[in-house]
Coordinates of C-alpha atoms in Angstrom, one line a residue:
M1430 CA -39.5 1.3 24.0
E1431 CA -38.3 -2.2 23.4
R1432 CA -34.6 -2.6 22.8
I1433 CA -33.5 -4.0 19.4
V1434 CA -31.2 -6.9 20.3
H1435 CA -29.0 -9.6 18.8
G1436 CA -31.1 -12.4 17.3
M1437 CA -34.3 -10.3 16.9
E1438 CA -36.2 -11.0 13.6
V1439 CA -35.6 -8.4 10.9
S1440 CA -39.2 -7.6 10.5
K1441 CA -39.6 -6.9 14.2
A1442 CA -36.5 -4.7 14.3
I1443 CA -37.7 -2.7 11.3
K1444 CA -41.1 -2.3 12.9
I1445 CA -39.6 -0.9 16.1
L1446 CA -37.4 1.5 14.1
R1447 CA -40.4 2.7 12.0
G1448 CA -42.6 3.1 15.1
R1449 CA -40.2 5.3 17.1
Q1450 CA -41.5 8.6 18.4
A1451 CA -40.8 11.7 16.3
N1452 CA -38.4 13.0 18.9
G1453 CA -36.3 9.8 19.1
Y1454 CA -33.2 8.5 17.3
Y1455 CA -30.7 5.7 17.8
I1456 CA -26.9 5.6 18.0
T1457 CA -24.4 3.1 16.5
N1458 CA -21.0 3.0 18.2
T1459 CA -18.6 2.8 15.3
A1460 CA -15.6 1.4 17.3
R1461 CA -14.2 -0.3 14.2
D1462 CA -14.2 2.9 12.2
L1463 CA -12.6 4.8 15.0
S1464 CA -9.8 2.3 15.2
Q1465 CA -9.2 2.4 11.5
S1466 CA -9.4 6.2 11.1
D1467 CA -7.4 7.4 14.1
F1468 CA -5.3 4.4 15.2
K1469 CA -4.5 2.7 11.8
N1470 CA -6.7 -0.2 12.8
R1471 CA -4.5 -1.2 15.8
I1472 CA -7.0 -1.2 18.7
L1473 CA -6.5 -4.6 20.2
L1474 CA -9.1 -7.2 21.1
H1475 CA -7.8 -6.9 24.7
T1476 CA -9.0 -3.3 24.8
D1477 CA -12.4 -4.0 23.2
L1478 CA -12.9 -6.8 25.7
L1479 CA -12.2 -4.4 28.5
A1480 CA -14.8 -2.0 27.1
A1481 CA -17.4 -4.7 26.3
P1482 CA -19.4 -4.7 29.6
S1483 CA -20.1 -1.0 29.6
R1484 CA -20.7 -0.9 25.8
E1485 CA -23.2 -3.7 26.4
Q1486 CA -24.9 -1.6 29.1
A1487 CA -25.0 1.5 26.9
G1488 CA -27.9 0.3 24.8
Y1489 CA -26.7 1.1 21.3
F1490 CA -28.6 0.3 18.2
S1491 CA -25.4 -1.6 17.2
L1492 CA -21.7 -1.8 17.7
E1493 CA -19.6 -1.7 14.5
I1494 CA -16.8 -4.0 15.5
T1495 CA -15.7 -5.8 12.3
G1496 CA -15.4 -5.4 8.6
G1497 CA -13.7 -2.9 6.4
A1498 CA -9.9 -3.3 6.7
S1499 CA -10.1 -4.7 10.2
V1500 CA -10.5 -8.3 9.1
H1501 CA -7.2 -8.1 7.2
V1502 CA -5.4 -6.1 9.9
D1503 CA -6.6 -8.5 12.6
I1504 CA -4.5 -11.3 11.0
L1505 CA -1.7 -9.1 9.6
R1506 CA -0.8 -6.8 12.5
K1507 CA -2.7 -7.9 15.6
Q1508 CA -2.4 -11.7 15.2
V1509 CA -6.0 -12.4 16.2
D1510 CA -8.6 -14.5 14.4
P1511 CA -11.5 -12.2 13.3
F1512 CA -14.0 -14.9 14.1
L1513 CA -12.5 -15.6 17.5
K1514 CA -12.8 -11.9 18.2
L1515 CA -16.5 -12.0 17.5
E1516 CA -17.0 -15.1 19.6
L1517 CA -15.2 -13.6 22.7
L1518 CA -17.0 -10.3 22.4
R1519 CA -20.4 -12.0 22.1
E1520 CA -19.8 -13.8 25.4
K1521 CA -19.5 -10.3 27.1
M1522 CA -22.2 -8.6 24.9
P1523 CA -25.1 -11.1 24.6
N1524 CA -27.7 -8.4 23.6
T1525 CA -25.9 -5.8 21.5
M1526 CA -26.2 -6.2 17.7
F1527 CA -22.8 -6.5 16.0
Q1528 CA -22.4 -4.5 12.8
T1529 CA -20.0 -4.9 9.9
L1530 CA -18.9 -2.8 6.9
C1531 CA -18.7 -4.9 3.7
R1532 CA -17.4 -3.7 0.4
G1533 CA -19.8 -5.6 -1.7
I1534 CA -18.1 -7.6 -4.5
N1535 CA -14.7 -6.8 -2.7
L1536 CA -15.9 -8.2 0.6
F1537 CA -13.3 -7.4 3.3
G1538 CA -10.5 -7.2 0.6
Y1539 CA -9.5 -4.8 -2.1
R1540 CA -10.6 -6.4 -5.4
P1541 CA -13.5 -8.3 -6.8
Y1542 CA -14.1 -12.0 -5.7
P1543 CA -16.0 -14.8 -7.5
Q1544 CA -19.6 -15.1 -6.7
N1545 CA -19.3 -18.4 -4.8
V1546 CA -16.6 -16.9 -2.6
I1547 CA -18.7 -13.9 -1.8
R1548 CA -21.7 -16.0 -0.8
Y1549 CA -19.6 -18.4 1.2
V1550 CA -17.8 -15.6 3.1
V1551 CA -21.1 -13.8 3.9
R1552 CA -22.8 -17.0 5.1
E1553 CA -20.0 -17.6 7.5
F1554 CA -19.8 -14.1 8.9
A1555 CA -23.6 -13.8 9.1
K1556 CA -23.4 -16.4 12.0
Y1557 CA -21.9 -13.6 14.1
V1558 CA -23.0 -10.3 12.5
D1559 CA -26.5 -8.8 12.8
V1560 CA -26.3 -5.6 10.7
W1561 CA -24.6 -5.5 7.3
R1562 CA -23.6 -2.1 6.0
V1563 CA -22.8 -2.8 2.3
F1564 CA -21.3 -0.3 -0.2
D1565 CA -19.7 -0.1 -3.5
F1566 CA -17.2 2.7 -4.3
M1567 CA -18.8 3.2 -7.7
N1568 CA -22.3 3.1 -6.3
H1569 CA -22.9 0.2 -8.8
V1570 CA -25.8 -1.8 -7.4
P1571 CA -25.0 -5.1 -9.2
N1572 CA -21.6 -5.2 -7.4
M1573 CA -23.5 -5.5 -4.1
Q1574 CA -26.3 -7.8 -5.1
A1575 CA -24.8 -11.1 -4.1
V1576 CA -24.1 -9.8 -0.6
F1577 CA -27.6 -8.4 -0.4
E1578 CA -29.1 -11.8 -1.2
E1579 CA -27.0 -13.7 1.3
V1580 CA -27.6 -11.3 4.1
Q1581 CA -31.4 -11.4 3.6
K1582 CA -31.3 -15.2 3.3
A1583 CA -29.5 -15.4 6.6
G1584 CA -32.2 -13.3 8.3
K1585 CA -29.9 -10.4 9.1
I1586 CA -30.5 -6.7 8.9
L1587 CA -29.4 -5.3 5.5
E1588 CA -28.1 -1.8 5.3
P1589 CA -27.2 -0.9 1.7
C1590 CA -25.3 2.4 1.2
I1591 CA -25.3 5.3 -1.1
C1592 CA -21.8 6.7 -0.9
F1593 CA -21.8 10.5 -0.7
S1594 CA -19.4 13.0 -2.2
T1595 CA -19.5 16.6 -3.4
G1596 CA -19.2 18.3 -6.8
P1597 CA -21.6 19.4 -9.5
E1598 CA -22.6 15.8 -10.4
H1599 CA -23.5 14.9 -6.8
T1600 CA -27.1 16.2 -6.7
N1601 CA -30.1 15.2 -4.7
E1602 CA -31.7 13.9 -7.9
Y1603 CA -28.8 11.6 -8.5
Y1604 CA -28.9 10.1 -5.0
V1605 CA -32.7 9.8 -4.8
K1606 CA -32.6 7.9 -8.1
K1607 CA -29.8 5.6 -6.7
V1608 CA -32.0 4.9 -3.6
G1609 CA -34.7 3.8 -6.0
E1610 CA -32.3 1.4 -7.8
L1611 CA -31.4 -0.1 -4.4
L1612 CA -35.0 -0.6 -3.3
S1613 CA -35.9 -2.3 -6.6
V1614 CA -33.3 -5.0 -5.7
T1615 CA -33.6 -5.2 -1.9
G1616 CA -37.3 -4.4 -1.1
D1617 CA -38.2 -1.9 1.5
E1618 CA -37.4 -4.0 4.7
I1619 CA -34.0 -2.4 4.9
I1620 CA -32.1 0.4 6.5
L1621 CA -30.5 2.9 4.1
C1622 CA -27.1 4.3 5.0
I1623 CA -25.9 7.6 3.7
K1624 CA -22.2 6.8 3.8
N1625 CA -20.3 10.1 4.1
H1626 CA -16.9 8.4 4.5
G1627 CA -14.9 11.6 4.0
G1628 CA -17.0 13.9 6.2
L1629 CA -17.8 16.0 3.2
G1630 CA -20.3 18.7 2.6
S1631 CA -21.9 21.1 5.1
P1632 CA -24.6 20.3 7.6
K1633 CA -27.2 22.0 5.3
R1634 CA -26.1 19.8 2.4
I1635 CA -26.6 16.6 4.4
G1636 CA -29.9 17.9 5.8
D1637 CA -31.1 18.7 2.3
L1638 CA -30.2 15.2 1.1
V1639 CA -31.9 13.4 4.0
D1640 CA -35.0 15.6 3.4
A1641 CA -35.0 14.8 -0.4
I1642 CA -34.9 11.1 0.3
M1643 CA -37.6 11.2 3.0
Q1644 CA -39.8 13.3 0.7
K1645 CA -39.7 10.5 -1.9
Y1646 CA -39.6 7.5 0.5
P1647 CA -41.2 8.6 3.8
E1648 CA -41.2 5.1 5.4
L1649 CA -37.5 4.6 4.8
I1650 CA -35.2 4.2 7.8
I1651 CA -32.0 6.3 7.2
H1652 CA -28.8 5.7 9.0
Y1653 CA -26.3 8.6 8.7
H1654 CA -22.5 7.8 8.8
G1655 CA -19.9 10.5 8.7
H1656 CA -16.4 11.5 9.8
N1657 CA -15.2 14.4 11.9
T1658 CA -12.1 15.2 9.9
D1659 CA -13.1 18.9 9.6
A1660 CA -14.6 19.0 13.2
N1661 CA -18.1 19.6 11.7
D1662 CA -19.7 16.2 11.7
V1663 CA -21.8 16.9 14.9
G1664 CA -23.4 19.6 12.8
R1665 CA -24.1 17.2 9.9
I1666 CA -25.5 14.6 12.3
E1667 CA -27.8 17.3 13.8
A1668 CA -29.1 18.2 10.4
A1669 CA -29.6 14.6 9.4
V1670 CA -31.7 13.8 12.6
L1671 CA -33.7 17.1 12.3
N1672 CA -34.6 16.1 8.7
G1673 CA -35.7 12.6 9.6
A1674 CA -32.7 10.3 10.0
T1675 CA -33.4 7.5 12.5
I1676 CA -29.8 6.3 13.3
V1677 CA -26.5 8.1 13.5
D1678 CA -22.9 7.1 14.0
A1679 CA -20.5 8.2 16.8
A1680 CA -17.8 6.8 19.0
D1681 CA -16.3 6.7 22.5
H1682 CA -15.0 10.1 23.4
E1683 CA -11.8 9.0 25.1
F1684 CA -10.6 7.5 21.8
T1685 CA -11.9 10.0 19.3
G1686 CA -9.3 11.9 17.3
Y1687 CA -9.3 13.8 14.1
Y1688 CA -10.4 11.6 11.3
G1689 CA -13.0 9.2 12.7
P1690 CA -16.5 9.6 14.1
P1691 CA -17.4 12.4 16.6
P1692 CA -18.0 11.8 20.3
I1693 CA -21.3 10.1 21.3
L1694 CA -22.1 12.5 24.1
S1695 CA -21.4 15.6 22.0
V1696 CA -24.0 14.3 19.6
V1697 CA -26.5 13.5 22.4
H1698 CA -26.1 16.9 24.2
T1699 CA -26.4 18.8 20.9
L1700 CA -29.6 17.1 19.9
K1701 CA -31.2 17.5 23.4
D1702 CA -31.6 21.2 22.8
H1703 CA -33.9 20.2 19.9
G1704 CA -35.9 17.9 22.0
K1705 CA -34.4 14.9 20.4
V1706 CA -33.8 11.8 22.6
A1707 CA -31.3 9.0 22.1
I1708 CA -33.5 6.0 22.5
G1709 CA -32.4 3.4 25.0
L1710 CA -29.0 5.1 25.6
D1711 CA -27.5 4.9 29.1
E1712 CA -25.2 8.0 29.3
N1713 CA -23.5 6.7 32.5
A1714 CA -22.5 3.5 30.6
V1715 CA -21.1 5.7 27.8
M1716 CA -19.0 7.7 30.3
E1717 CA -17.9 4.4 32.0
T1718 CA -16.6 3.1 28.7
S1719 CA -14.4 6.1 28.2
E1720 CA -13.2 5.8 31.8
V1721 CA -12.1 2.2 31.0
L1722 CA -10.4 3.3 27.8
R1723 CA -8.6 6.3 29.3
D1724 CA -5.7 4.2 30.6
E1725 CA -5.4 2.3 27.3
R1726 CA -4.9 5.2 24.9
P1727 CA -1.3 6.2 25.7
H1728 CA -0.2 2.7 24.5
Y1729 CA -1.6 3.4 21.1
E1730 CA 0.1 6.8 20.7
F1731 CA 2.6 5.4 18.1
F1732 CA -0.3 4.7 15.7
E1733 CA -2.0 8.1 15.9
S1734 CA -1.6 10.4 12.8
Q1735 CA 1.7 12.3 12.3
F1736 CA -0.5 15.3 11.4
K1737 CA -2.4 16.6 14.5
G1738 CA -5.5 18.8 14.4
F1739 CA -8.7 18.8 12.4
D1740 CA -8.4 19.2 8.6
P1741 CA -11.0 21.4 6.9
T1742 CA -9.1 20.8 3.6
V1743 CA -10.7 17.4 3.5
Q1744 CA -13.4 19.2 1.6
V1745 CA -10.7 19.7 -1.1
H1746 CA -8.8 16.4 -1.2
K1747 CA -11.8 14.2 0.0
L1748 CA -9.5 11.5 1.5
P1749 CA -11.8 9.4 3.8
G1750 CA -11.1 9.0 7.5
G1751 CA -10.3 5.3 7.1
A1752 CA -7.6 6.0 4.5
T1753 CA -6.1 9.1 6.1
G1754 CA -4.2 7.4 8.9
S1755 CA -2.8 4.7 6.7
S1756 CA -1.8 7.3 4.1
F1757 CA 0.4 9.0 6.7
E1758 CA 1.8 5.7 7.8
Q1759 CA 2.7 4.9 4.2
A1760 CA 4.2 8.4 3.8
V1761 CA 6.5 7.8 6.8
K1762 CA 7.6 4.4 5.6
G1763 CA 8.1 5.7 2.0
G1764 CA 10.0 8.7 3.1
F1765 CA 7.7 11.3 1.6
L1766 CA 5.9 12.7 4.6
D1767 CA 7.2 16.2 3.7
R1768 CA 5.3 16.0 0.4
M1769 CA 1.9 15.2 1.9
P1770 CA 0.6 18.8 1.6
E1771 CA 1.4 18.8 -2.1
I1772 CA -0.2 15.4 -2.6
L1773 CA -3.4 16.3 -0.5
K1774 CA -4.0 19.9 -1.6
D1775 CA -2.7 19.9 -5.2
E1776 CA -2.4 16.5 -6.8
L1777 CA -5.2 14.4 -5.2
P1778 CA -8.0 16.9 -6.2
K1779 CA -6.7 16.9 -9.8
V1780 CA -6.7 13.1 -9.9
Q1781 CA -10.2 13.0 -8.4
K1782 CA -11.6 15.2 -11.2
E1783 CA -9.5 13.5 -13.9
L1784 CA -10.7 10.0 -13.0
G1785 CA -14.4 10.9 -13.0
N1786 CA -15.2 12.3 -9.5
Y1787 CA -16.4 9.0 -8.2
W1788 CA -16.4 8.1 -4.5
S1789 CA -13.1 8.1 -2.6
V1790 CA -13.6 5.0 -0.6
T1791 CA -11.9 1.5 -0.6
P1792 CA -10.7 0.3 -3.1
G1793 CA -11.3 3.5 -5.1
S1794 CA -9.6 5.7 -2.5
Q1795 CA -6.4 3.5 -2.7
I1796 CA -6.4 3.9 -6.5
L1797 CA -6.7 7.7 -6.2
W1798 CA -4.2 7.9 -3.4
T1799 CA -1.5 5.6 -5.1
T1800 CA -2.0 7.4 -8.4
A1801 CA -1.5 10.9 -6.8
V1802 CA 1.6 9.6 -4.9
S1803 CA 3.1 8.1 -8.0
N1804 CA 2.4 11.3 -10.0
V1805 CA 4.2 13.4 -7.4
Q1806 CA 7.1 11.1 -6.7
G1807 CA 7.7 10.0 -10.3
G1808 CA 7.3 13.4 -11.9
D1809 CA 5.5 11.9 -14.9
R1810 CA 1.8 12.1 -14.3
Y1811 CA 0.2 8.7 -15.0
G1812 CA 3.5 7.5 -16.4
N1813 CA 3.5 4.5 -14.0
C1814 CA -0.1 3.3 -13.8
S1815 CA -0.8 0.5 -11.3
G1816 CA -2.7 -2.6 -12.4
D1817 CA -5.7 -1.5 -10.4
L1818 CA -5.8 1.9 -12.1
K1819 CA -5.7 0.2 -15.4
N1820 CA -8.6 -2.1 -14.4
L1821 CA -10.5 1.0 -13.3
L1822 CA -10.0 2.6 -16.7
L1823 CA -11.1 -0.6 -18.4
G1824 CA -14.3 -0.6 -16.4
K1825 CA -13.5 -3.7 -14.4
Y1826 CA -15.0 -2.3 -11.2
G1827 CA -18.1 -1.0 -13.0
P1828 CA -19.1 1.9 -15.2
F1829 CA -17.9 5.5 -14.4
P1830 CA -21.0 7.1 -12.9
F1831 CA -20.7 10.6 -14.4
Y1832 CA -18.0 10.9 -17.0
S1833 CA -14.9 9.0 -18.3
P1834 CA -11.3 10.1 -17.8
P1835 CA -9.8 12.1 -20.7
D1836 CA -8.2 10.3 -23.7
W1837 CA -4.7 11.3 -22.8
I1838 CA -4.8 9.3 -19.5
Y1839 CA -5.9 6.2 -21.4
E1840 CA -3.0 6.8 -23.8
K1841 CA -0.6 7.1 -20.9
A1842 CA -1.9 3.9 -19.4
F1843 CA -2.1 1.7 -22.4
G1844 CA -0.1 3.4 -25.2
P1845 CA -1.1 4.6 -28.6
D1846 CA -3.4 1.5 -29.2
W1847 CA -5.5 2.3 -26.2
R1848 CA -8.8 2.5 -28.1
Q1849 CA -8.3 -1.1 -29.5
I1850 CA -7.3 -2.3 -26.0
L1851 CA -10.4 -0.6 -24.5
E1852 CA -12.7 -2.1 -27.1
K1853 CA -11.2 -5.6 -26.7
E1854 CA -10.7 -5.7 -22.9
G1855 CA -13.1 -3.1 -21.5
G1856 CA -16.1 -3.9 -19.3
M1857 CA -16.6 -6.0 -16.2
D1858 CA -15.2 -9.5 -16.4
K1859 CA -17.2 -12.5 -15.4
I1860 CA -15.1 -13.9 -12.6
E1861 CA -15.2 -17.7 -12.6
D1862 CA -16.2 -19.5 -9.5
M1863 CA -13.3 -21.0 -7.5
D1864 CA -13.2 -24.7 -6.7
L1865 CA -13.6 -24.2 -2.9
E1866 CA -12.7 -27.8 -2.1
Q1867 CA -9.5 -27.5 -4.1
E1868 CA -8.8 -24.3 -2.2
R1869 CA -9.4 -26.2 1.1
K1870 CA -6.9 -28.8 0.0
A1871 CA -4.4 -26.2 -0.9
L1872 CA -4.7 -24.5 2.4
A1873 CA -4.4 -27.9 4.2
E1874 CA -1.1 -28.5 2.5
K1875 CA 0.2 -25.1 3.5
I1876 CA -0.7 -25.3 7.2
G1877 CA -0.3 -29.0 7.6
A1878 CA -3.8 -29.5 9.0
E1879 CA -7.4 -29.7 7.9
P1880 CA -8.7 -26.1 7.9
T1881 CA -11.9 -25.0 9.5
D1882 CA -14.6 -23.2 7.5
Q1883 CA -13.6 -20.0 9.2
Q1884 CA -9.9 -20.5 8.2
L1885 CA -10.9 -21.1 4.6
V1886 CA -13.0 -17.9 4.6
T1887 CA -10.0 -15.9 5.8
Y1888 CA -7.7 -17.6 3.3
L1889 CA -10.0 -17.0 0.3
Q1890 CA -9.7 -13.3 0.9
H1891 CA -6.1 -12.8 2.0
P1892 CA -4.3 -16.0 1.0
V1893 CA -0.7 -15.1 1.8
D1894 CA -1.3 -13.2 5.1
A1895 CA -3.8 -15.8 6.2
V1896 CA -1.3 -18.7 5.9
N1897 CA 1.3 -16.6 7.8
F1898 CA -1.2 -15.9 10.5
F1899 CA -2.3 -19.5 10.9
K1900 CA 1.4 -20.6 11.2
F1901 CA 2.1 -17.8 13.7
Q1902 CA -0.9 -18.8 15.9
E1903 CA 0.1 -22.5 15.8
K1904 CA 3.6 -21.6 16.9
F1905 CA 2.9 -18.8 19.5
G1906 CA -0.7 -19.4 20.6
Y1907 CA -3.3 -16.7 21.3
T1908 CA -1.9 -13.2 21.7
Y1909 CA -5.2 -11.4 22.4
V1910 CA -4.6 -11.8 26.2
L1911 CA -1.7 -9.4 25.9
P1912 CA -2.6 -5.7 26.7
P1913 CA -1.3 -3.0 24.4
S1914 CA 1.3 -2.0 27.1
I1915 CA 3.1 -5.2 26.2
F1916 CA 2.0 -6.0 22.7
F1917 CA 3.0 -2.6 21.4
R1918 CA 5.9 -1.9 23.8
Q1919 CA 8.7 0.1 22.3
G1920 CA 12.3 -0.7 22.9
G1921 CA 12.1 -4.5 23.5
F1922 CA 12.5 -6.4 26.7
K1923 CA 15.6 -6.9 28.9
L1924 CA 17.0 -10.3 30.1
G1925 CA 16.0 -10.9 33.7
E1926 CA 13.0 -8.6 33.4
T1927 CA 9.7 -9.6 35.1
I1928 CA 6.4 -8.4 33.6
K1929 CA 3.1 -8.6 35.4
F1930 CA -0.3 -7.7 33.8
R1931 CA -4.0 -8.5 34.1
D1932 CA -5.9 -9.8 31.1
H1933 CA -9.4 -8.6 30.1
D1934 CA -11.0 -10.9 32.7
G1935 CA -8.9 -9.4 35.5
K1936 CA -6.7 -12.5 35.9
E1937 CA -3.0 -11.7 36.7
H1938 CA -0.2 -13.1 34.6
I1939 CA 3.6 -13.1 34.9
I1940 CA 6.3 -13.3 32.3
E1941 CA 10.0 -13.7 33.1
I1942 CA 12.4 -12.9 30.3
G1943 CA 15.5 -15.1 29.9
P1944 CA 18.0 -16.6 30.2
K1945 CA 19.3 -17.1 26.6
Q1946 CA 21.8 -19.6 25.3
K1947 CA 23.6 -20.1 21.9
N1948 CA 23.1 -23.5 20.4
E1949 CA 25.4 -25.5 18.1
D1950 CA 23.9 -23.9 15.0
G1951 CA 24.7 -20.4 16.2
E1952 CA 21.1 -19.6 17.0
W1953 CA 19.9 -18.2 20.3
N1954 CA 17.5 -20.1 22.6
V1955 CA 15.6 -17.6 24.6
Y1956 CA 13.8 -18.9 27.6
L1957 CA 10.5 -17.4 28.9
N1958 CA 8.6 -18.4 32.1
I1959 CA 5.0 -17.7 31.4
D1960 CA 2.7 -18.2 34.4
H1961 CA 5.5 -20.5 35.7
H1962 CA 5.5 -22.6 32.5
Q1963 CA 8.8 -22.6 30.6
R1964 CA 8.8 -21.9 26.9
V1965 CA 11.8 -21.8 24.6
F1966 CA 12.0 -19.7 21.4
V1967 CA 14.8 -19.9 18.8
F1968 CA 16.1 -16.8 17.1
E1969 CA 18.8 -16.2 14.5
D1970 CA 21.9 -14.4 15.6
E1971 CA 21.3 -10.6 15.1
T1972 CA 24.9 -10.1 13.9
A1973 CA 24.7 -12.8 11.3
V1974 CA 21.4 -11.5 10.0
A1975 CA 22.8 -7.9 9.8
T1976 CA 26.0 -8.9 8.0
G1977 CA 24.6 -11.7 5.9
A1978 CA 25.7 -12.1 2.3
A1979 CA 22.2 -12.2 0.9
K1980 CA 21.8 -8.5 1.1
T1981 CA 19.4 -6.8 -1.3
P1982 CA 21.3 -4.6 -3.7
E1983 CA 20.4 -0.9 -3.7
L1984 CA 19.6 -0.2 -7.4
S1985 CA 18.2 2.9 -9.0
K1986 CA 15.1 2.9 -11.1
Q1987 CA 17.2 3.3 -14.2
E1988 CA 19.5 0.4 -13.2
I1989 CA 16.4 -1.8 -12.6
E1990 CA 15.0 -0.9 -16.0
A1991 CA 18.4 -1.6 -17.7
L1992 CA 18.7 -5.0 -16.1
A1993 CA 15.1 -5.9 -17.2
K1994 CA 16.1 -5.3 -20.8
D1995 CA 18.6 -8.1 -20.4
G1996 CA 16.0 -10.4 -18.8
D1997 CA 17.1 -9.8 -15.2
I1998 CA 13.8 -8.9 -13.6
R1999 CA 14.0 -7.0 -10.3
A2000 CA 11.4 -5.6 -8.0
P2001 CA 10.8 -2.0 -9.2
F2002 CA 9.5 -0.9 -5.7
G2003 CA 9.0 -2.2 -2.2
A2004 CA 6.1 -4.7 -2.1
N2005 CA 5.0 -8.1 -1.2
V2006 CA 5.1 -10.9 -3.9
Y2007 CA 1.4 -11.7 -4.3
A2008 CA 1.6 -14.1 -7.2
I2009 CA 4.1 -15.7 -9.6
N2010 CA 2.6 -16.4 -13.0
V2011 CA 5.5 -18.4 -14.6
K2012 CA 7.8 -21.2 -13.8
V2013 CA 11.2 -22.3 -15.0
G2014 CA 11.0 -23.4 -18.7
D2015 CA 8.0 -21.3 -19.6
E2016 CA 8.2 -19.3 -22.9
V2017 CA 7.2 -15.7 -22.4
A2018 CA 6.5 -12.9 -24.9
V2019 CA 6.9 -9.1 -24.4
G2020 CA 4.1 -7.9 -22.2
D2021 CA 3.3 -11.2 -20.5
P2022 CA 2.5 -10.8 -16.8
L2023 CA 5.4 -12.5 -14.8
V2024 CA 4.8 -11.5 -11.1
V2025 CA 2.1 -9.6 -9.2
L2026 CA 3.4 -7.3 -6.5
E2027 CA 1.1 -5.9 -3.8
A2028 CA 1.8 -2.6 -2.1
M2029 CA -0.5 -0.1 -0.3
K2030 CA -3.4 -2.6 -0.9
M2031 CA -2.9 -2.3 -4.7
Q2032 CA -1.7 -5.0 -7.0
T2033 CA 0.7 -4.2 -9.8
P2034 CA 1.8 -6.8 -12.5
V2035 CA 5.4 -6.9 -13.5
E2036 CA 5.3 -7.6 -17.3
S2037 CA 8.0 -9.1 -19.3
P2038 CA 10.1 -6.5 -21.3
V2039 CA 11.6 -9.3 -23.4
A2040 CA 10.7 -12.5 -25.2
G2041 CA 12.4 -15.7 -24.1
K2042 CA 12.4 -18.6 -21.7
V2043 CA 12.3 -18.4 -17.9
E2044 CA 15.5 -19.9 -16.6
E2045 CA 15.3 -19.0 -12.9
V2046 CA 12.7 -17.9 -10.4
S2047 CA 14.2 -16.4 -7.3
A2048 CA 11.2 -15.0 -5.5
A2049 CA 8.4 -16.9 -3.7
V2050 CA 4.8 -15.9 -3.0
G2051 CA 4.8 -14.0 0.3
D2052 CA 8.3 -12.6 0.0
A2053 CA 8.7 -9.0 1.1
A2054 CA 10.6 -7.6 -1.9
K2055 CA 12.7 -4.4 -1.6
P2056 CA 13.5 -2.3 -4.6
G2057 CA 16.1 -4.2 -6.7
M2058 CA 15.4 -7.6 -5.2
K2059 CA 15.8 -10.4 -7.9
L2060 CA 12.5 -11.9 -9.0
L2061 CA 13.4 -14.0 -11.9
R2062 CA 15.6 -14.3 -15.0
I2063 CA 14.6 -14.8 -18.6
A2064 CA 17.0 -16.1 -21.3
K2065 CA 16.3 -13.7 -24.2
A2066 CA 15.2 -15.3 -27.5
E2067 CA 17.8 -14.9 -30.3

């Protein structure tokens, strides 16, 4: 059967998929999802480039290699341009279709964007991406419509999702009706994804759902996506294919773990006993990929989950694979790893039900997760609602699909006047278009150069982190040539040390560390010889930094609240300063938003507890604020 390849017309690809033999199915290699779920999104481009030749030979339907949180983590933690990544991989993989995961109105971020930003971002990424898996955590079709339209205009394969979960509301009837809503908007020249992001339900449950959809829409192409958190996703895939699914997701066995997709060959061998054939798949190339990856995995050990083993309790807490790894990372950094069993088994299921039993996937999963953590750590359930939780309650993300949260939660979030607030502010906002040329000028000022269209796209979604990345790349160059053995090396490097490594093309490089010299300003000049070219980097003196006077005071929650009543506004928790809404001289009233803090992908406004005039702004956008760090000061009105 003819292979479906990069650049093929959508109508031709759909025709091939529909014309497959009854015993055939296709596989998508979800490398991006594996990286996010089991390695906190840290798999480097260097590693993906090493695996590219054998992945190209494997003959997958598609390779999911971008989207989700990876676009953000690429610039934030791996210092690689998400567009350059696609360009370099395309050189090594000319035929394989690249696939992305897009959050609809939230794109590759965590909150709704204006319509013109959505369309601009999709148009730019569509130059590189063939298959667009698009979802909305409320299954609210209008939230995905702009992406649908731009993907189809670009002549790319559209794969809208129905997000799957469990519970009395999550019936076949509900999901079949939702499929009808999607088709009325997209037409039938699409692939439908059943997005089982948590790996929920039994094999029988998934088989029944696929069967129900196929009974209603027999010509529909179904792509099943799941996670192996409970070690049972091979069974769910088996049931999906036996009931008519055309494409399924799996990943390279050498990198599979506990929370991501199951191994490709396990799927293939299981389905062979049913007479089912993985169309176009080269099993030797699948094995070769894992042989390439085997030596890479030890260097990513630091990013694997602190909890080992499969987790059947996912059927209770429903935390998706993509959020599980990051939740453990946050628990370690926040010092509450010991409370994770309580959060996952007790509090999170309660929060799920109380907030309407919607789908625990980004950004909804972050809202559920941060709410559960806040409830456990703070002791006062819903006593400290994030800005995103308030927006959820107000319906800013779309209507609750089954039922609304109880009144007492609204009262906790908004106070005794919550009904009036809900009536006045409830419902989805019309987000005004941004002036893209003005944003381009603002970015040019921040980076000191005219930005490319790709840079603007990245900036529009993650403005603070994008600017930091562009400056980093300008100063240090392209880091993707570094293997994980160097990029993620623990313990630093010694003066006089010589490091040799091969890049993804097999070219050998050499780095010589040192010497170092102190300059007149007390800073250290560290010399590096890189492939026999000398570079000098300037660092502050470690002792001066450690003993500097500008040390953040350690303040208790009660002390921070007491200072706020006097107009001394401090950061109530550790976060990045996302926005500052006031300037010196501004008059503010009680409740006015002063600063927006961003932590764990959620934004929380810091509101003024007093009326008065802003007399000092101490923080800046992009600052990493620790609890107690001074943000601004307000002179209280008499």
